[in-house]
DNA sequence: AACAAGTCTTGACATTAATCACAAATAAAA
DNA sequence: TTTTATTTGTGATTAATGTCAAGACTTGTT
């Protein structure tokens, strides 16, 4: 395996070999099969996950058992129920494999040690957090300013591979429309 | 003036007097009157603002000139067009006073110096960025799972003071519904 | 007090999308 | 291949929300 994690970090900040070794030992590897859950609602959220390969959905289930896709997570993404992870509370969302998936992950304790031991990683996480915030803000704005068809096209443009990998009903759930409405957009 | 900035930072991380002095000198103070713009669409975004007192709206104007409120910013909040600020591109949003407002602000350059010179401030900004991301994610989820009436009530519960301070038409714009629909919710 | 500007409510109607129902198409499993 | 499950598409209906229009109410100003 080429080192996906190192490549990923070094898009933002360069590390010496020693620094990277220090980083690397805070992670452990895990593998999951399609349909397995990394997080289930009500669980403790032990880990934050960096996805080496595969595809996941982060899902919130509302009072009437309807599922809403908060995000898809693919190669090179970080994912978890971050509220629960950071506050060490029970998960309100689930994280489930849509494909066989390999991840690197760390606990909150390891995350803190990483931040304390490496100012560069602190910078890295700050950059990631800022980017995540901006992406969420853009999504809010897109839901306010665009109709379902436009949102569909934006998503298609941004992540074309998604559309070969997940059923349209999940895309609909991510976009916040019914699958029937999504189906009618094409025509 | 009691020191709002110090109080604000020390909710997250304690500073020595010297450390705080270092932090403080990276900021400058500005005052604005109601209806004044801190940022206008198309401008360079020179500053990130910490609000000492007052109230602002962050607004995106779409192609058909319709305004969408991305957020309200009140005392103790940070606000800017952060995408434009971090990438040093032109503003796509505007930031306008709804009340007379006093802010502390810094440039991107000062922000970087602050991060480089103070690991504690780096931690502080990381915590803020994480919190901002989580808040945005909650808002996305709320727009997917709740109807306008529920979203209105959530907002009312979270920021009761807003409702004495801004017209309902702006609340409607923030919630993503027309002012007429919002008006009909009460009944 | 009188006016102006801004704000809020309500009705009528149009539009959009959700829901329900079912059939067709596709993919997965036996 | 045959069977079974999953996914997708489409019509009919219903519900929610937007839009347009008018008027009432507030607030601030002169």
CSV table of C-alpha atoms (C1' of nucleotides) in Angstrom, one decimal:
chain,number,residue,atom,x,y,z
A,1,UNK,CA,0.0,0.0,0.0
A,2,UNK,CA,1.3,3.4,-0.9
A,3,UNK,CA,0.8,5.6,2.1
A,4,UNK,CA,-2.5,7.3,1.6
A,5,UNK,CA,-2.5,9.0,5.0
A,6,UNK,CA,0.9,10.6,4.5
A,7,UNK,CA,-0.1,11.8,1.0
A,8,UNK,CA,-3.3,13.2,2.5
A,9,UNK,CA,-1.6,15.1,5.3
A,10,UNK,CA,1.2,16.4,3.0
A,11,UNK,CA,-1.4,18.0,0.7
A,12,UNK,CA,-1.6,20.5,3.6
A,13,UNK,CA,1.6,20.3,5.5
A,14,UNK,CA,5.0,18.6,4.9
A,15,UNK,CA,6.3,16.1,7.5
A,16,UNK,CA,9.8,14.6,8.1
A,17,UNK,CA,10.0,10.9,8.2
A,18,UNK,CA,10.3,11.0,12.0
A,19,UNK,CA,7.3,13.3,12.3
A,20,UNK,CA,5.2,11.0,10.1
A,21,UNK,CA,6.3,7.9,12.2
A,22,UNK,CA,5.1,9.7,15.3
A,23,UNK,CA,1.8,10.5,13.6
A,24,UNK,CA,1.3,7.0,12.2
A,25,UNK,CA,1.6,5.2,15.5
A,26,UNK,CA,-1.4,7.0,16.8
A,27,UNK,CA,-3.6,5.2,14.3
A,28,UNK,CA,-4.9,1.7,14.0
A,29,UNK,CA,-6.2,0.0,10.9
A,30,UNK,CA,-9.6,-1.6,10.6
A,31,UNK,CA,-11.5,-3.3,7.8
A,32,UNK,CA,-15.2,-3.7,7.3
A,33,UNK,CA,-17.5,-5.4,4.9
A,34,UNK,CA,-20.4,-3.9,3.0
A,35,UNK,CA,-23.4,-3.4,5.4
A,36,UNK,CA,-21.3,-3.4,8.5
A,37,UNK,CA,-21.7,-0.6,10.9
A,38,UNK,CA,-18.7,1.5,12.2
A,39,UNK,CA,-21.1,3.4,14.4
A,40,UNK,CA,-24.6,2.7,15.5
A,41,UNK,CA,-27.0,5.1,17.1
A,42,UNK,CA,-26.8,4.9,20.9
A,43,UNK,CA,-23.2,3.5,20.8
A,44,UNK,CA,-20.2,5.2,22.3
A,45,UNK,CA,-18.2,6.7,19.5
A,46,UNK,CA,-14.7,5.5,20.1
A,47,UNK,CA,-13.1,6.5,16.9
A,48,UNK,CA,-12.6,9.1,14.2
A,49,UNK,CA,-12.0,7.4,10.9
A,50,UNK,CA,-9.8,8.2,7.9
A,51,UNK,CA,-11.0,6.2,4.9
A,52,UNK,CA,-8.3,4.5,2.9
A,53,UNK,CA,-10.7,2.8,0.5
A,54,UNK,CA,-14.4,2.1,0.3
A,55,UNK,CA,-17.6,4.1,0.8
A,56,UNK,CA,-19.8,4.9,3.8
A,57,UNK,CA,-22.9,6.7,4.7
A,58,UNK,CA,-23.5,8.8,7.8
A,59,UNK,CA,-27.2,8.6,8.6
A,60,UNK,CA,-29.5,10.2,11.0
A,61,UNK,CA,-32.8,8.4,11.7
A,62,UNK,CA,-35.6,10.7,12.8
A,63,UNK,CA,-38.5,10.1,15.1
A,64,UNK,CA,-40.6,8.5,12.4
A,65,UNK,CA,-37.9,6.1,11.4
A,66,UNK,CA,-37.1,8.0,8.3
A,67,UNK,CA,-33.4,8.0,7.3
A,68,UNK,CA,-31.5,11.1,6.3
A,69,UNK,CA,-28.1,11.0,4.8
A,70,UNK,CA,-25.9,13.6,6.4
A,71,UNK,CA,-22.9,12.7,4.3
A,72,UNK,CA,-21.2,10.1,2.1
A,73,UNK,CA,-17.6,9.4,3.0
A,74,UNK,CA,-15.2,8.0,0.5
A,75,UNK,CA,-11.5,7.5,0.0
A,76,UNK,CA,-9.4,10.3,1.6
A,77,UNK,CA,-12.2,11.5,3.8
A,78,UNK,CA,-12.5,11.8,7.6
A,79,UNK,CA,-15.8,10.7,9.1
A,80,UNK,CA,-17.4,10.0,12.4
A,81,UNK,CA,-20.3,11.2,14.5
A,82,UNK,CA,-18.1,14.1,15.5
A,83,UNK,CA,-20.4,15.7,18.1
A,84,UNK,CA,-20.5,12.4,20.0
A,85,UNK,CA,-16.8,11.8,19.4
A,86,UNK,CA,-15.7,15.1,20.7
A,87,UNK,CA,-18.1,15.3,23.6
A,88,UNK,CA,-17.8,11.6,24.4
A,89,UNK,CA,-21.6,11.2,24.3
A,90,UNK,CA,-23.7,8.5,22.7
A,91,UNK,CA,-24.0,8.4,18.9
A,92,UNK,CA,-27.1,10.1,17.4
A,93,UNK,CA,-26.1,9.0,13.9
A,94,UNK,CA,-24.9,5.7,12.4
A,95,UNK,CA,-22.0,5.1,10.0
A,96,UNK,CA,-22.5,2.2,7.7
A,97,UNK,CA,-20.5,0.7,4.8
A,98,UNK,CA,-21.9,0.9,1.4
A,99,UNK,CA,-18.9,-1.0,0.1
A,100,UNK,CA,-16.1,-3.0,1.7
A,101,UNK,CA,-14.0,-0.4,3.5
A,102,UNK,CA,-10.6,0.0,5.0
A,103,UNK,CA,-9.9,2.8,7.5
A,104,UNK,CA,-7.3,4.2,9.8
A,105,UNK,CA,-8.7,5.5,13.1
A,106,UNK,CA,-7.8,7.0,16.4
A,107,UNK,CA,-9.5,7.6,19.8
A,108,UNK,CA,-10.1,11.0,21.3
A,109,UNK,CA,-7.2,10.4,23.6
A,110,UNK,CA,-4.9,9.6,20.7
A,111,UNK,CA,-6.1,12.7,18.9
A,112,UNK,CA,-5.3,14.9,21.8
A,113,UNK,CA,-1.8,13.3,22.1
A,114,UNK,CA,-1.3,13.9,18.5
A,115,UNK,CA,-2.2,17.6,18.8
A,116,UNK,CA,-0.1,18.1,21.9
A,117,UNK,CA,2.9,16.3,20.4
A,118,UNK,CA,2.8,17.8,17.0
A,119,UNK,CA,2.1,21.5,16.2
A,120,UNK,CA,2.0,20.5,12.5
A,121,UNK,CA,-0.8,18.1,13.1
A,122,UNK,CA,-2.6,20.8,15.1
A,123,UNK,CA,-2.3,23.0,12.0
A,124,UNK,CA,-3.5,20.2,9.8
A,125,UNK,CA,-6.6,19.5,11.9
A,126,UNK,CA,-7.4,23.3,12.0
A,127,UNK,CA,-7.2,23.4,8.3
A,128,UNK,CA,-9.5,20.4,8.0
A,129,UNK,CA,-12.0,21.8,10.5
A,130,UNK,CA,-12.1,25.1,8.7
A,131,UNK,CA,-12.6,23.3,5.4
A,132,UNK,CA,-15.4,21.2,6.9
A,133,UNK,CA,-17.1,24.2,8.2
A,134,UNK,CA,-16.9,26.0,4.9
A,135,UNK,CA,-18.2,23.0,3.0
A,136,UNK,CA,-21.2,22.7,5.4
A,137,UNK,CA,-22.0,26.4,5.0
A,138,UNK,CA,-21.9,26.0,1.2
A,139,UNK,CA,-24.3,23.1,1.5
A,140,UNK,CA,-26.7,25.1,3.7
A,141,UNK,CA,-26.6,27.9,1.1
A,142,UNK,CA,-27.1,25.5,-1.7
A,143,UNK,CA,-30.2,24.1,0.0
A,144,UNK,CA,-31.6,27.6,0.4
A,145,UNK,CA,-30.8,28.9,-3.1
A,146,UNK,CA,-31.2,25.9,-5.4
A,147,UNK,CA,-34.0,23.6,-6.3
A,148,UNK,CA,-33.6,19.8,-6.2
A,149,UNK,CA,-32.6,19.6,-9.9
A,150,UNK,CA,-29.8,22.2,-9.4
A,151,UNK,CA,-28.6,20.5,-6.3
A,152,UNK,CA,-28.5,17.2,-8.1
A,153,UNK,CA,-26.5,18.7,-10.9
A,154,UNK,CA,-24.0,20.3,-8.4
A,155,UNK,CA,-23.5,17.0,-6.7
A,156,UNK,CA,-23.1,15.1,-9.9
A,157,UNK,CA,-20.5,17.6,-11.0
A,158,UNK,CA,-18.6,17.5,-7.7
A,159,UNK,CA,-18.7,13.8,-7.1
A,160,UNK,CA,-19.4,12.0,-10.4
A,161,UNK,CA,-18.2,8.7,-9.1
A,162,UNK,CA,-20.9,8.6,-6.4
A,163,UNK,CA,-23.5,8.0,-9.1
A,164,UNK,CA,-22.0,4.7,-10.1
A,165,UNK,CA,-21.6,3.6,-6.6
A,166,UNK,CA,-24.8,4.3,-4.7
A,167,UNK,CA,-28.5,3.8,-5.5
A,168,UNK,CA,-30.4,6.9,-6.4
A,169,UNK,CA,-32.6,6.6,-3.4
A,170,UNK,CA,-29.6,7.4,-1.2
A,171,UNK,CA,-28.7,10.4,-3.4
A,172,UNK,CA,-32.3,11.6,-2.9
A,173,UNK,CA,-32.0,11.2,0.8
A,174,UNK,CA,-28.7,13.2,0.8
A,175,UNK,CA,-30.3,16.0,-1.3
A,176,UNK,CA,-33.4,16.1,0.9
A,177,UNK,CA,-36.0,15.0,-1.6
A,178,UNK,CA,-38.0,11.9,-2.1
A,179,UNK,CA,-36.7,9.3,-4.5
A,180,UNK,CA,-39.7,9.8,-6.7
A,181,UNK,CA,-39.0,13.5,-7.0
A,182,UNK,CA,-35.4,12.7,-7.9
A,183,UNK,CA,-36.4,10.2,-10.5
A,184,UNK,CA,-38.6,12.8,-12.1
A,185,UNK,CA,-35.8,15.3,-12.4
A,186,UNK,CA,-34.1,13.6,-15.3
A,187,UNK,CA,-37.2,14.0,-17.5
B,1,UNK,CA,-15.0,47.9,29.1
B,2,UNK,CA,-14.5,44.5,30.8
B,3,UNK,CA,-12.4,42.4,28.5
B,4,UNK,CA,-14.9,40.4,26.4
B,5,UNK,CA,-12.3,38.9,24.2
B,6,UNK,CA,-10.3,37.5,27.1
B,7,UNK,CA,-13.4,36.1,28.7
B,8,UNK,CA,-14.4,34.6,25.4
B,9,UNK,CA,-11.0,32.9,24.8
B,10,UNK,CA,-10.7,31.7,28.4
B,11,UNK,CA,-13.9,29.8,28.2
B,12,UNK,CA,-11.8,27.4,26.2
B,13,UNK,CA,-8.2,28.0,27.2
B,14,UNK,CA,-6.5,29.9,30.0
B,15,UNK,CA,-4.0,32.6,29.2
B,16,UNK,CA,-1.3,34.4,31.2
B,17,UNK,CA,-1.4,38.2,31.2
B,18,UNK,CA,1.6,38.2,28.9
B,19,UNK,CA,0.0,35.7,26.5
B,20,UNK,CA,-3.2,37.7,26.4
B,21,UNK,CA,-1.2,40.9,25.7
B,22,UNK,CA,0.4,39.1,22.8
B,23,UNK,CA,-3.0,38.1,21.5
B,24,UNK,CA,-4.6,41.4,22.0
B,25,UNK,CA,-2.1,43.4,19.9
B,26,UNK,CA,-3.1,41.4,16.9
B,27,UNK,CA,-6.6,42.9,16.9
B,28,UNK,CA,-7.9,46.3,16.1
B,29,UNK,CA,-11.2,47.8,17.2
B,30,UNK,CA,-13.8,49.1,14.8
B,31,UNK,CA,-17.3,50.6,15.3
B,32,UNK,CA,-20.2,50.6,12.9
B,33,UNK,CA,-23.7,52.0,12.8
B,34,UNK,CA,-26.9,50.2,12.0
B,35,UNK,CA,-27.2,49.6,8.2
B,36,UNK,CA,-23.4,49.9,7.6
B,37,UNK,CA,-21.7,47.1,5.8
B,38,UNK,CA,-18.6,45.4,7.1
B,39,UNK,CA,-18.4,43.3,4.0
B,40,UNK,CA,-20.0,43.8,0.6
B,41,UNK,CA,-20.3,41.3,-2.2
B,42,UNK,CA,-17.4,41.7,-4.5
B,43,UNK,CA,-15.1,43.3,-1.9
B,44,UNK,CA,-11.8,41.9,-0.7
B,45,UNK,CA,-12.4,40.4,2.7
B,46,UNK,CA,-9.7,41.9,4.8
B,47,UNK,CA,-10.9,40.9,8.3
B,48,UNK,CA,-12.3,38.3,10.5
B,49,UNK,CA,-14.6,39.9,13.1
B,50,UNK,CA,-15.2,39.2,16.8
B,51,UNK,CA,-18.3,40.9,17.9
B,52,UNK,CA,-18.1,42.8,21.2
B,53,UNK,CA,-21.6,44.2,21.0
B,54,UNK,CA,-24.4,44.6,18.4
B,55,UNK,CA,-25.9,42.4,15.8
B,56,UNK,CA,-25.1,41.5,12.2
B,57,UNK,CA,-26.5,39.5,9.3
B,58,UNK,CA,-24.4,37.5,6.9
B,59,UNK,CA,-26.3,37.5,3.6
B,60,UNK,CA,-26.0,35.7,0.3
B,61,UNK,CA,-27.9,37.3,-2.6
B,62,UNK,CA,-28.8,34.8,-5.4
B,63,UNK,CA,-29.1,35.3,-9.1
B,64,UNK,CA,-32.6,36.6,-8.9
B,65,UNK,CA,-31.6,39.2,-6.3
B,66,UNK,CA,-33.3,37.2,-3.5
B,67,UNK,CA,-31.5,37.5,-0.1
B,68,UNK,CA,-30.7,34.5,2.0
B,69,UNK,CA,-29.5,34.9,5.6
B,70,UNK,CA,-26.6,32.5,6.2
B,71,UNK,CA,-26.3,33.5,9.8
B,72,UNK,CA,-27.0,36.1,12.4
B,73,UNK,CA,-23.9,37.2,14.4
B,74,UNK,CA,-24.3,38.7,17.9
B,75,UNK,CA,-22.1,39.4,20.9
B,76,UNK,CA,-19.4,36.9,21.4
B,77,UNK,CA,-19.5,35.5,17.9
B,78,UNK,CA,-17.0,35.4,15.1
B,79,UNK,CA,-18.1,36.3,11.7
B,80,UNK,CA,-16.8,36.9,8.2
B,81,UNK,CA,-17.1,35.6,4.7
B,82,UNK,CA,-14.7,32.9,5.8
B,83,UNK,CA,-14.3,31.3,2.4
B,84,UNK,CA,-13.2,34.6,0.9
B,85,UNK,CA,-11.2,35.5,4.0
B,86,UNK,CA,-9.1,32.3,4.0
B,87,UNK,CA,-8.6,32.1,0.3
B,88,UNK,CA,-8.2,35.8,-0.2
B,89,UNK,CA,-10.8,35.9,-2.9
B,90,UNK,CA,-13.7,38.4,-3.4
B,91,UNK,CA,-16.7,38.2,-1.1
B,92,UNK,CA,-19.7,36.3,-2.3
B,93,UNK,CA,-21.7,37.4,0.8
B,94,UNK,CA,-22.3,40.6,2.6
B,95,UNK,CA,-22.1,41.4,6.3
B,96,UNK,CA,-24.4,44.2,7.5
B,97,UNK,CA,-25.2,45.7,10.8
B,98,UNK,CA,-28.7,45.3,12.1
B,99,UNK,CA,-27.7,47.3,15.2
B,100,UNK,CA,-24.9,49.6,16.1
B,101,UNK,CA,-22.0,47.2,16.4
B,102,UNK,CA,-18.5,47.2,17.9
B,103,UNK,CA,-16.0,44.6,16.8
B,104,UNK,CA,-12.4,43.4,17.2
B,105,UNK,CA,-10.8,42.2,14.0
B,106,UNK,CA,-7.7,40.8,12.5
B,107,UNK,CA,-6.3,40.3,9.0
B,108,UNK,CA,-5.3,36.9,7.6
B,109,UNK,CA,-1.7,37.8,8.1
B,110,UNK,CA,-2.3,38.7,11.8
B,111,UNK,CA,-4.3,35.4,12.2
B,112,UNK,CA,-1.3,33.4,10.9
B,113,UNK,CA,1.1,35.2,13.2
B,114,UNK,CA,-1.2,34.6,16.1
B,115,UNK,CA,-1.3,30.9,15.3
B,116,UNK,CA,2.4,30.7,14.8
B,117,UNK,CA,3.2,32.6,17.9
B,118,UNK,CA,0.8,30.9,20.2
B,119,UNK,CA,0.0,27.2,20.3
B,120,UNK,CA,-2.8,28.0,22.7
B,121,UNK,CA,-4.5,30.2,20.2
B,122,UNK,CA,-4.1,27.5,17.6
B,123,UNK,CA,-5.9,25.2,20.0
B,124,UNK,CA,-8.6,27.9,20.5
B,125,UNK,CA,-9.2,28.3,16.8
B,126,UNK,CA,-9.3,24.5,16.3
B,127,UNK,CA,-12.0,24.3,18.9
B,128,UNK,CA,-13.9,27.1,17.4
B,129,UNK,CA,-13.7,25.6,13.9
B,130,UNK,CA,-14.8,22.2,15.1
B,131,UNK,CA,-17.7,23.8,16.9
B,132,UNK,CA,-18.6,25.8,13.8
B,133,UNK,CA,-18.6,22.7,11.7
B,134,UNK,CA,-20.8,20.8,14.2
B,135,UNK,CA,-23.2,23.7,14.4
B,136,UNK,CA,-23.5,23.8,10.6
B,137,UNK,CA,-24.0,20.0,10.4
B,138,UNK,CA,-26.8,20.3,13.0
B,139,UNK,CA,-28.4,23.0,10.9
B,140,UNK,CA,-28.3,20.9,7.8
B,141,UNK,CA,-29.9,18.0,9.7
B,142,UNK,CA,-32.5,20.3,11.2
B,143,UNK,CA,-33.5,21.5,7.7
B,144,UNK,CA,-33.8,17.9,6.5
B,145,UNK,CA,-35.7,16.5,9.5
B,146,UNK,CA,-37.9,19.4,10.6
B,147,UNK,CA,-40.7,21.4,9.1
B,148,UNK,CA,-40.6,25.2,9.3
B,149,UNK,CA,-42.6,25.4,12.5
B,150,UNK,CA,-40.2,23.0,14.3
B,151,UNK,CA,-37.2,24.9,13.0
B,152,UNK,CA,-38.8,28.2,14.2
B,153,UNK,CA,-39.3,26.8,17.6
B,154,UNK,CA,-35.8,25.4,17.8
B,155,UNK,CA,-34.4,28.8,16.9
B,156,UNK,CA,-36.6,30.6,19.4
B,157,UNK,CA,-35.5,28.2,22.1
B,158,UNK,CA,-31.8,28.6,21.2
B,159,UNK,CA,-31.7,32.3,20.7
B,160,UNK,CA,-34.8,33.9,22.3
B,161,UNK,CA,-33.2,37.4,22.2
B,162,UNK,CA,-33.1,37.3,18.4
B,163,UNK,CA,-36.9,37.7,18.3
B,164,UNK,CA,-36.9,41.0,20.0
B,165,UNK,CA,-34.1,42.3,17.8
B,166,UNK,CA,-34.8,41.4,14.2
B,167,UNK,CA,-37.9,41.5,12.0
B,168,UNK,CA,-39.6,38.3,11.3
B,169,UNK,CA,-38.9,38.6,7.6
B,170,UNK,CA,-35.3,38.1,8.4
B,171,UNK,CA,-36.0,35.1,10.7
B,172,UNK,CA,-38.0,33.7,7.8
B,173,UNK,CA,-35.0,34.2,5.4
B,174,UNK,CA,-32.7,32.4,7.9
B,175,UNK,CA,-35.1,29.5,8.2
B,176,UNK,CA,-35.5,29.2,4.5
B,177,UNK,CA,-39.2,30.0,4.2
B,178,UNK,CA,-41.2,33.0,3.0
B,179,UNK,CA,-42.3,35.6,5.5
B,180,UNK,CA,-45.9,34.7,4.7
B,181,UNK,CA,-45.4,31.1,5.7
B,182,UNK,CA,-43.6,32.1,8.9
B,183,UNK,CA,-46.4,34.4,9.7
B,184,UNK,CA,-48.9,31.6,9.3
B,185,UNK,CA,-47.1,29.3,11.6
B,186,UNK,CA,-48.2,31.0,14.8
B,187,UNK,CA,-51.9,30.3,14.1
C,1,DA,C1',-50.3,65.3,15.2
C,2,DA,C1',-49.4,63.8,10.7
C,3,DC,C1',-46.8,61.5,7.6
C,4,DA,C1',-43.7,58.0,5.9
C,5,DA,C1',-41.4,53.9,6.1
C,6,DG,C1',-41.3,49.6,7.5
C,7,DT,C1',-43.5,45.4,9.3
C,8,DC,C1',-47.0,41.9,9.9
C,9,DT,C1',-51.2,39.4,8.7
C,10,DT,C1',-54.5,37.2,5.8
C,11,DG,C1',-56.9,35.6,1.5
C,12,DA,C1',-56.8,33.6,-3.2
C,13,DC,C1',-54.4,31.0,-6.2
C,14,DA,C1',-50.4,28.6,-8.4
C,15,DT,C1',-46.6,25.7,-7.9
C,16,DT,C1',-43.8,22.2,-6.0
C,17,DA,C1',-42.9,18.1,-3.9
C,18,DA,C1',-44.5,14.3,-0.8
C,19,DT,C1',-47.1,10.2,-0.6
C,20,DC,C1',-49.3,6.1,-2.2
C,21,DA,C1',-49.8,2.6,-5.5
C,22,DC,C1',-48.1,-0.3,-8.9
C,23,DA,C1',-45.3,-1.9,-12.7
C,24,DA,C1',-41.0,-2.4,-15.1
C,25,DA,C1',-36.1,-3.0,-15.0
C,26,DT,C1',-32.0,-4.5,-12.9
C,27,DA,C1',-29.1,-6.9,-9.8
C,28,DA,C1',-28.2,-10.6,-6.6
C,29,DA,C1',-28.9,-15.2,-4.9
C,30,DA,C1',-30.2,-20.0,-5.3
D,1,DT,C1',-31.3,-20.3,-15.4
D,2,DT,C1',-34.9,-19.3,-12.4
D,3,DT,C1',-36.2,-17.0,-8.5
D,4,DT,C1',-36.1,-13.3,-5.3
D,5,DA,C1',-34.9,-8.9,-3.8
D,6,DT,C1',-33.7,-4.3,-4.9
D,7,DT,C1',-34.0,-0.4,-7.5
D,8,DT,C1',-36.2,2.7,-10.6
D,9,DG,C1',-39.9,5.1,-13.1
D,10,DT,C1',-44.6,6.9,-13.6
D,11,DG,C1',-49.5,8.2,-12.6
D,12,DA,C1',-53.0,10.0,-9.4
D,13,DT,C1',-53.8,12.4,-5.4
D,14,DT,C1',-52.8,15.2,-1.4
D,15,DA,C1',-50.3,18.4,1.4
D,16,DA,C1',-47.2,22.1,2.0
D,17,DT,C1',-45.3,26.3,0.6
D,18,DG,C1',-44.5,30.2,-2.6
D,19,DT,C1',-46.4,34.2,-4.9
D,20,DC,C1',-49.3,38.1,-5.5
D,21,DA,C1',-52.2,41.5,-3.5
D,22,DA,C1',-54.4,44.2,-0.1
D,23,DG,C1',-54.9,46.1,4.2
D,24,DA,C1',-53.8,46.8,9.2
D,25,DC,C1',-50.6,47.8,12.5
D,26,DT,C1',-46.0,49.8,14.4
D,27,DT,C1',-42.4,52.7,14.7
D,28,DG,C1',-39.8,56.6,13.9
D,29,DT,C1',-39.5,61.4,12.1
D,30,DT,C1',-40.6,65.9,11.1
